XYZ file of C-alpha atoms in Angstrom:
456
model
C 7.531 171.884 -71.748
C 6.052 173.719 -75.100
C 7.257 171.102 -77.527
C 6.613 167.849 -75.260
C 7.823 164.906 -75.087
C 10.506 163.439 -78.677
C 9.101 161.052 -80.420
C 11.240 158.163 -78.596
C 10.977 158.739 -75.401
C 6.778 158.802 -76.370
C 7.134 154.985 -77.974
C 8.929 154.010 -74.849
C 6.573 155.180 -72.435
C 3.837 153.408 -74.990
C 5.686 150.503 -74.922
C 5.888 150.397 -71.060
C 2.217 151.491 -70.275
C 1.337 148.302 -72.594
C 3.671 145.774 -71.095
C 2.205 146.610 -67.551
C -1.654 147.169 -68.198
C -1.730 143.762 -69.852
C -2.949 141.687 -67.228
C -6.351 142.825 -67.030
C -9.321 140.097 -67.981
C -7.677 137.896 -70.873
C -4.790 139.700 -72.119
C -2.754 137.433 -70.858
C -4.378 134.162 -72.160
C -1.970 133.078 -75.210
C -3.860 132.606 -78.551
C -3.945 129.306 -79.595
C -4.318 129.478 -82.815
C -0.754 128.701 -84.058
C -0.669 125.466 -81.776
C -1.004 122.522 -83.894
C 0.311 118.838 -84.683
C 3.407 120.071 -86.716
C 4.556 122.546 -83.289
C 4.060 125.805 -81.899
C 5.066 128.459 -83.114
C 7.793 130.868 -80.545
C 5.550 133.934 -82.163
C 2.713 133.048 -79.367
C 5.227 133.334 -76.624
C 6.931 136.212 -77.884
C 4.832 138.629 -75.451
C 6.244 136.481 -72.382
C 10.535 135.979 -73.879
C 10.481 139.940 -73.922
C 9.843 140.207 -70.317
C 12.009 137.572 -69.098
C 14.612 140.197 -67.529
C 11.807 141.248 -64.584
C 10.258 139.418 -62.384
C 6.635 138.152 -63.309
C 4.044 139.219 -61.250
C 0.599 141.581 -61.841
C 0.694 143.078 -58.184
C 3.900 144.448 -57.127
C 2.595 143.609 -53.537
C 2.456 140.106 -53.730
C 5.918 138.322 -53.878
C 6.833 135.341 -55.965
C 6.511 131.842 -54.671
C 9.613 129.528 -55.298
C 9.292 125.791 -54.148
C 12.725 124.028 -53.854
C 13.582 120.380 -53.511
C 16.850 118.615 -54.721
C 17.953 115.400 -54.810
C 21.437 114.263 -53.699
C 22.889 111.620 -56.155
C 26.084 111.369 -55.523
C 28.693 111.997 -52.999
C 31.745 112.434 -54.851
C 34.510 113.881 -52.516
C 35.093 114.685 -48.695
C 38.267 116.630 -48.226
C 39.377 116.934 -44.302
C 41.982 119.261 -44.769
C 40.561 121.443 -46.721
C 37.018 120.987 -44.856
C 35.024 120.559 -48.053
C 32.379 118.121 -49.288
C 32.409 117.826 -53.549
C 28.337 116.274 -54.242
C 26.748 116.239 -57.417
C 22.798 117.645 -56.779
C 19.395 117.597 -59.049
C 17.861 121.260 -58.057
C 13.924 121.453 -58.844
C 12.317 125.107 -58.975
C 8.781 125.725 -59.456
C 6.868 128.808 -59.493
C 4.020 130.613 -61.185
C 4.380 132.738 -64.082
C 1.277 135.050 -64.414
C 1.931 135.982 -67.831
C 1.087 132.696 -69.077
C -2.272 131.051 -69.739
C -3.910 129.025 -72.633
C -6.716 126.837 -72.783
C -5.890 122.917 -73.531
C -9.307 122.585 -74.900
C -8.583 125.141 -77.352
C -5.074 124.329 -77.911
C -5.171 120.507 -79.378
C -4.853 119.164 -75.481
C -1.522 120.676 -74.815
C -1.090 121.022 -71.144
C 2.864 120.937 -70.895
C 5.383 122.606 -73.431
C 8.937 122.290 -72.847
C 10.381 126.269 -73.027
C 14.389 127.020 -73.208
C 14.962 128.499 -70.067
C 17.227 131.134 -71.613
C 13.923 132.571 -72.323
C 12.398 132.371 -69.282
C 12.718 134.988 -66.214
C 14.214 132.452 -63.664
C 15.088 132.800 -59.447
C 18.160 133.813 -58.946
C 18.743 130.896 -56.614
C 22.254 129.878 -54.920
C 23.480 127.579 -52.120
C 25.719 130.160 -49.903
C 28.307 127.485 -48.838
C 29.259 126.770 -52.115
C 32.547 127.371 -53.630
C 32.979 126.843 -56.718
C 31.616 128.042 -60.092
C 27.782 127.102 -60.964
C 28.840 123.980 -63.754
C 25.612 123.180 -64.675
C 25.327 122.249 -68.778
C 24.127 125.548 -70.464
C 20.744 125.593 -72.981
C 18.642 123.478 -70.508
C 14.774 123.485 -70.559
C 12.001 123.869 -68.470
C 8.255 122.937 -68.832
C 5.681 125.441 -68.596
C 1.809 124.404 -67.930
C -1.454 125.478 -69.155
C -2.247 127.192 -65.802
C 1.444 129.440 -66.183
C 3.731 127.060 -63.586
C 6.536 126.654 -64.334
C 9.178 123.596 -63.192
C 12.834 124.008 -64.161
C 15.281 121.553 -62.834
C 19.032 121.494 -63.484
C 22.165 119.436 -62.694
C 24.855 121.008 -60.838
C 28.537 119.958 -59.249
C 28.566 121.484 -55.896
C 31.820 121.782 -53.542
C 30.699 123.295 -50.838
C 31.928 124.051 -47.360
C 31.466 121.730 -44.328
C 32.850 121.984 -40.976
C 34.416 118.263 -40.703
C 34.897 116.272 -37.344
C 37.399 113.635 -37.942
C 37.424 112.618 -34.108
C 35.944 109.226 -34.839
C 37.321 108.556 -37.490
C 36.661 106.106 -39.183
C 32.697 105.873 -37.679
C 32.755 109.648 -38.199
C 29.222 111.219 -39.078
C 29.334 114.667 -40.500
C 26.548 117.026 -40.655
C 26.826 119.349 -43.734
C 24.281 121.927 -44.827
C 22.880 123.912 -48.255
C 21.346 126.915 -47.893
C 19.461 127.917 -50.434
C 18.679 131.613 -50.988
C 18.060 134.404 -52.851
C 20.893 136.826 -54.405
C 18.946 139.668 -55.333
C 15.284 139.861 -53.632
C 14.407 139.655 -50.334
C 10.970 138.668 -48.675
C 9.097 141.518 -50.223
C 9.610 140.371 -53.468
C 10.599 136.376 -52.821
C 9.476 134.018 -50.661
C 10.766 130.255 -50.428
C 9.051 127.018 -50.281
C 9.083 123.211 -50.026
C 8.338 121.242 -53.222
C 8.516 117.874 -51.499
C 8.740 117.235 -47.805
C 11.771 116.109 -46.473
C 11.325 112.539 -46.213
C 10.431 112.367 -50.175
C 13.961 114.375 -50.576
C 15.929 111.714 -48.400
C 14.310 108.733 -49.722
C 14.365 109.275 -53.130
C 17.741 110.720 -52.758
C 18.591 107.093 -51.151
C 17.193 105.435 -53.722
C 19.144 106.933 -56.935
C 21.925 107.939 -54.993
C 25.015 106.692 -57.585
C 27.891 106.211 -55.597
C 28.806 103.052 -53.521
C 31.870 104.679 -52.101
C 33.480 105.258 -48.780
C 30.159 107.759 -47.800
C 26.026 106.503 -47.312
C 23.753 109.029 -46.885
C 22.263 108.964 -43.262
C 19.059 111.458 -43.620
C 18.115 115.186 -44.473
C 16.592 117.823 -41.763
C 15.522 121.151 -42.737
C 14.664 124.781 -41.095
C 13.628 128.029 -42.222
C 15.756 130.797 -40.867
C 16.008 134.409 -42.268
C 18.844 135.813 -43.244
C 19.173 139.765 -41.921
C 21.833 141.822 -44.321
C 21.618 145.423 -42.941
C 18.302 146.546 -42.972
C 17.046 143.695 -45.823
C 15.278 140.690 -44.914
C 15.939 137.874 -47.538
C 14.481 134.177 -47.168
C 16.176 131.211 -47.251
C 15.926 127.319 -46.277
C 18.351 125.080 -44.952
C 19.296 121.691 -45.430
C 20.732 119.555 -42.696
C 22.528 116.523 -44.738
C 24.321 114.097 -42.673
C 26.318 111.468 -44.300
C 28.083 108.575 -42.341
C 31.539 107.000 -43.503
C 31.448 103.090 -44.125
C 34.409 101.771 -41.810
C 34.882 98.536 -43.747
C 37.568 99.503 -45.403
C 39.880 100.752 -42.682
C 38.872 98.309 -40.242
C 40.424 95.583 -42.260
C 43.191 97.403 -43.708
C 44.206 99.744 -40.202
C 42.753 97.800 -37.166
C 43.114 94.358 -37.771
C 46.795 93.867 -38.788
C 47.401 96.257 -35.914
C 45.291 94.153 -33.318
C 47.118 90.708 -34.761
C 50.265 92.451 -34.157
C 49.660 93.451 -30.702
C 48.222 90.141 -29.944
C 51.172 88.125 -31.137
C 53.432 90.767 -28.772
C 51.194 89.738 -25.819
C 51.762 86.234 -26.789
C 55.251 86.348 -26.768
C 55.350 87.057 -22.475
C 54.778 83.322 -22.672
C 58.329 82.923 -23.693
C 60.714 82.117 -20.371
C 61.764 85.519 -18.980
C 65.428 83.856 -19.139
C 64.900 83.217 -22.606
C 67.754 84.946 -25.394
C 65.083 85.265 -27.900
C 62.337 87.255 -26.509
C 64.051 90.531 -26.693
C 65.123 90.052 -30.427
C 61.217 88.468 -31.294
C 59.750 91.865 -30.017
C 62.324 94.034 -31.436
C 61.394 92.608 -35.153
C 57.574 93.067 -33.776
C 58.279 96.182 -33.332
C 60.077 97.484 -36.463
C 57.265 95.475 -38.126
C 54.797 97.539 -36.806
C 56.275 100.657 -37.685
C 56.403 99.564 -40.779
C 53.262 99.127 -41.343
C 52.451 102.740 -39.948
C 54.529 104.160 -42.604
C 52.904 101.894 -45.277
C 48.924 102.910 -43.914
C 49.729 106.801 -43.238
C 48.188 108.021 -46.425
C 44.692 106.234 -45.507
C 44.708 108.714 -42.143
C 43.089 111.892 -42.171
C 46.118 114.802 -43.681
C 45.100 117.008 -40.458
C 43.622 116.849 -36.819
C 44.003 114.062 -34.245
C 41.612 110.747 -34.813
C 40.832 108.568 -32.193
C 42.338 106.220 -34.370
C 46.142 107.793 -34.434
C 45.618 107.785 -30.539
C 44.882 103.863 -30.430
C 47.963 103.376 -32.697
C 50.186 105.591 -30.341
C 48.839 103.592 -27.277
C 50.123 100.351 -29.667
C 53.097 101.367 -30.315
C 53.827 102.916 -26.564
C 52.847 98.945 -25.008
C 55.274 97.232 -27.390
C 58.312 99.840 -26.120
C 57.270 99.426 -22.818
C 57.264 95.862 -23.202
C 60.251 96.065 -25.198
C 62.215 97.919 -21.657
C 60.308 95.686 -19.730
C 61.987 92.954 -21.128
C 65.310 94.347 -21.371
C 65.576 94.923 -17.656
C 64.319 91.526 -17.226
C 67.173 90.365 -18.822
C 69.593 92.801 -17.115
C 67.920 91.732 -13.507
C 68.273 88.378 -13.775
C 71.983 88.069 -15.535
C 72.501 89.801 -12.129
C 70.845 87.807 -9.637
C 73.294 85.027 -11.240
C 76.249 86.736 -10.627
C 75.797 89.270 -7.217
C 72.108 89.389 -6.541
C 71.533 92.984 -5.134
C 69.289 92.892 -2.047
C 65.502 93.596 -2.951
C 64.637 97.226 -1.415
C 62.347 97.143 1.706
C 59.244 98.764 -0.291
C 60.324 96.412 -3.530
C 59.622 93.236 -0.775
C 56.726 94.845 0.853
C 54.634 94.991 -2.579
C 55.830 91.903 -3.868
C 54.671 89.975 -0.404
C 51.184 91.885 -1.025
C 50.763 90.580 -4.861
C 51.818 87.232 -4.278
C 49.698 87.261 -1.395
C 46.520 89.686 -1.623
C 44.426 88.173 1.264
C 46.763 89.284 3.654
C 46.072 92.584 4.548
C 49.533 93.571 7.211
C 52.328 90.718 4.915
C 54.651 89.703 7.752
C 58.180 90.089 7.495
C 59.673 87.750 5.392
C 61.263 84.753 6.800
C 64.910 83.190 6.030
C 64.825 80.805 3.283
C 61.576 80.558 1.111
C 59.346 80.029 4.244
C 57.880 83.794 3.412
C 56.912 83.919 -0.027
C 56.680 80.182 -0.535
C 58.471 80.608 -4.035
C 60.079 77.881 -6.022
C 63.338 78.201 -7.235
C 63.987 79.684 -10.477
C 65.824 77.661 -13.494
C 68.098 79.884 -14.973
C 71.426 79.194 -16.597
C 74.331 78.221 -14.340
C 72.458 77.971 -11.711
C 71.777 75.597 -9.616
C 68.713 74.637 -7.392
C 68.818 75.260 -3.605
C 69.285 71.862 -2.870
C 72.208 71.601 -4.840
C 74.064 74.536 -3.001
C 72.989 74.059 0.234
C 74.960 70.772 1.163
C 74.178 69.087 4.403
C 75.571 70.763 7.300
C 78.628 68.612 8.676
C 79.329 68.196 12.088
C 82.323 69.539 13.759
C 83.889 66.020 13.567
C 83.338 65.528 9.790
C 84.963 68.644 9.834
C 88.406 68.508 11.467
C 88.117 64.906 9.346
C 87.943 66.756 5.857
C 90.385 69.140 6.921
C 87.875 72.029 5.838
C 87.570 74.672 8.655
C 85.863 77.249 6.506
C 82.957 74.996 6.037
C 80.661 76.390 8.927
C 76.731 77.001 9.057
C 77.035 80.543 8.648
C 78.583 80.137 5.621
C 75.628 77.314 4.441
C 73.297 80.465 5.554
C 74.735 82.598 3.164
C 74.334 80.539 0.117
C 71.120 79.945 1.193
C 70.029 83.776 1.872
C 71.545 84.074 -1.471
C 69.593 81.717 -3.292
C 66.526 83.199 -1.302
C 67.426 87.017 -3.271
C 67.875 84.857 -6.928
C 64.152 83.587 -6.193
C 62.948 86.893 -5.026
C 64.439 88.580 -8.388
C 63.203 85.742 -10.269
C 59.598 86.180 -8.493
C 59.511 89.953 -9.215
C 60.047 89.782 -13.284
C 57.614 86.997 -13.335
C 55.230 89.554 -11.504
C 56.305 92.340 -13.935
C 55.592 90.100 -17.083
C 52.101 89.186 -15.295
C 51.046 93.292 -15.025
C 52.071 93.767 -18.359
C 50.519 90.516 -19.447
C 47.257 91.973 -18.188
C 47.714 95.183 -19.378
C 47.824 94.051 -22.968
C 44.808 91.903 -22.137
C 42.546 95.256 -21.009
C 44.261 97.373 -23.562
C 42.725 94.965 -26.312
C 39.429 94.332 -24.802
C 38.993 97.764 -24.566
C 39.681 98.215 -28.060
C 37.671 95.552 -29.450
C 34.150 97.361 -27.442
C 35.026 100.238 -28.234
C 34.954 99.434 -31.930
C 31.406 97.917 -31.861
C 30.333 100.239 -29.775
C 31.328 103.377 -32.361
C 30.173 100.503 -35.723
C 26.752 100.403 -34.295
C 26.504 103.849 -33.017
């Protein structure tokens, strides 16, 4: 070109050639002359505010060095529904700024200054699983030391996803992670580190951590994946929080009124099965308890199944059942009062083998009670064996009485008929004794089942 280069375009390449040929010997030591008791003057790090927009570094080889460590002080929020964990987080940064070097001897024994970090080129840093906004307070600071490293730490409200497993609730554990990586540079120009190891971060995390809420902190892992987009490489770390729910508060306010409840309706099979006030007792039992479901809904999780909503289902399905179960009671033996039906062949067979388990072939049962060796039942209008089976009268007593209807097989009948009232009678009483039992494994279960998960 015969005229060369304008006159602007020749101060801008000036201006460029000097920016990047100043790191050779001591151009880049800061002159501490202006550093005294009354401050320091911004002049001395004018040099280093202009190049704030690129990344400091003399060799465009060598990548820059960020060390990352946070601390977790406070869980604030775990949303199930929407699968979300809300934490408030302390993020430290430190790397080395080569632009930046002054002598403390020389410089009144400054080692540290405190440096807006508006001014300062920083890492453009993020955790991927958040969602939200960065809210950290704007105008923060960062201190800078005599040997150019610099340590920038800032408060930030993260809401971040988490894949949630409400299974156990409420001695769920959840395992949420931060990834922190880089937006813009990958490894040729960025490489991550640890500040602290990993049991530093969880114990000091532990130790300031705010809230005293439903969630405790459990520990922090960490690995060091990279993260492949297309044909860049970028670095990144991961951190592997797991936080544990404290059941206290829905033990006592879920699973112990529901436990009392069930135990009182177990309870209540000690009432007589002939008794008018054992179906009405466990009908109010049972409106009670649902109730109380409707009352402790909003303290389940919004979405998914707990094993928690299963144990109340398994409640609630025992005190029907038992509810039916007494009802045909009821039904069964207002019958055997009035026509007792005859007991079914299998119906005999199984009650003969419960009543009697060490026989293993029951023989077929005998007239009378000889076969079972039941007791008569006392139920309402009626009357004991004993009572209805009269002493057979002889054939004279009987032409004396005048009473020719009054022969032994009719004496047999009453009898065989008393013998189907305390077959019936045996057969609830076996029926309230299953159930009985059932209750008793259903809540045993229960009960090691919940110190099994509280320790676990």
């Amino acid at each position: 070109m015969e005229g060369g280069w304008p006159p602007v375009w020749r101060f801008l390449l000036y201006l460029t050639v000097s920016l990047l040929l100043q790191g050779k010997g001591n151009t880049f030591t800061i002159n501490c002359s202006r550093f005294d008791q009354h401050g320091v003057d911004p002049a001395v790090f004018q040099a280093v505010f202009d190049r704030k927009a690129f990344r400091p570094f003399i060799n465009y080889s060598i990548p820059t060095h960020v060390n990352i460590s946070f601390t977790l002080s406070a869980i604030l929020a775990v949303d199930a529904q929407l699968q979300l964990l809300t934490s408030f987080l302390w993020i430290n940064l430190m790397w080395d700024n080569p632009f930046i070097r002054w002598n403390p001897e020389e410089c009144v024994n400054i080692n540290k200054l405190t440096v807006s970090a508006e001014n300062l080129w920083l890492p453009d840093i993020f955790i991927v699983e958040s969602m939200d906004v960065d809210r950290a307070p704007p105008e923060l600071a960062a201190y800078v030391t005599s040997e150019g490293r610099i340590k920038y730490n800032r408060p930030l409200r993260v809401t971040s996803i988490c894949n949630l497993d409400i299974f156990y609730f409420p001695f769920d554990q959840q395992n949420c992670t931060f990834t922190f990586t880089s937006f813009l540079y990958t490894v040729d120009s960025m490489l991550l580190g640890m500040d602290k190891e990993v049991w530093e971060i969880t114990d000091t995390s532990r130790n300031i951590i705010q809230t005293q809420g439903e969630w405790e902190l459990v520990g922090i892992n960490k690995a060091t994946p990279k993260m492949m987009v297309g044909s860049s490489v970028y670095d990144q770390i991961v951190f592997y929080v797991a936080i544990r729910r404290r059941p206290r508060l829905y033990v006592i306010n879920l699973l112990v009124p529901s436990g009392f409840l069930v135990a009182i309706d177990a309870l209540s099979f000690y009432l007589p099965a002939e008794s008018e006030n054992r179906a009405p007792f466990k009908i109010t039992l049972l409106l009670g308890y649902n109730v109380f479901l409707l009352m402790m809904n909003d303290l389940l999780p919004a979405n998914g199944t707990p094993l928690i909503s299963v144990y109340f289902a398994l409640c609630l399905s025992l005190m029907v059942l038992s509810l039916l179960e007494t009802i045909f009671i009821t039904y069964l033996l207002h019958l055997a009062t009035t026509q007792p039906p005859p007991m079914p062949q299998w119906l005999h067979f199984l009650l003969l083998h419960c009543t009697s388990p060490r026989k293993c072939c029951p023989t077929a049962p005998q007239k009378g009670n000889k076969g079972l060796g039941l007791t008569p039942a006392h139920l309402p209008g009626l009357k004991e064996p004993v009572e209805l089976v009269q002493k057979v009268p002889g054939p004279q007593e009987a032409e004396l009485n005048d009473c020719p209807g009054s022969t032994r097989g009719q004496q047999e009948d009453e009898a065989q008929k008393q013998h189907l009232v305390s077959l019936w009678v045996q057969f609830s009483h076996m029926m309230d004794t299953l159930l009985f039992r059932l209750y008793l494994l259903f809540m045993a279960t229960s009960i090691i089942t919940v110190i099994v998960l509280w320790n676990t």
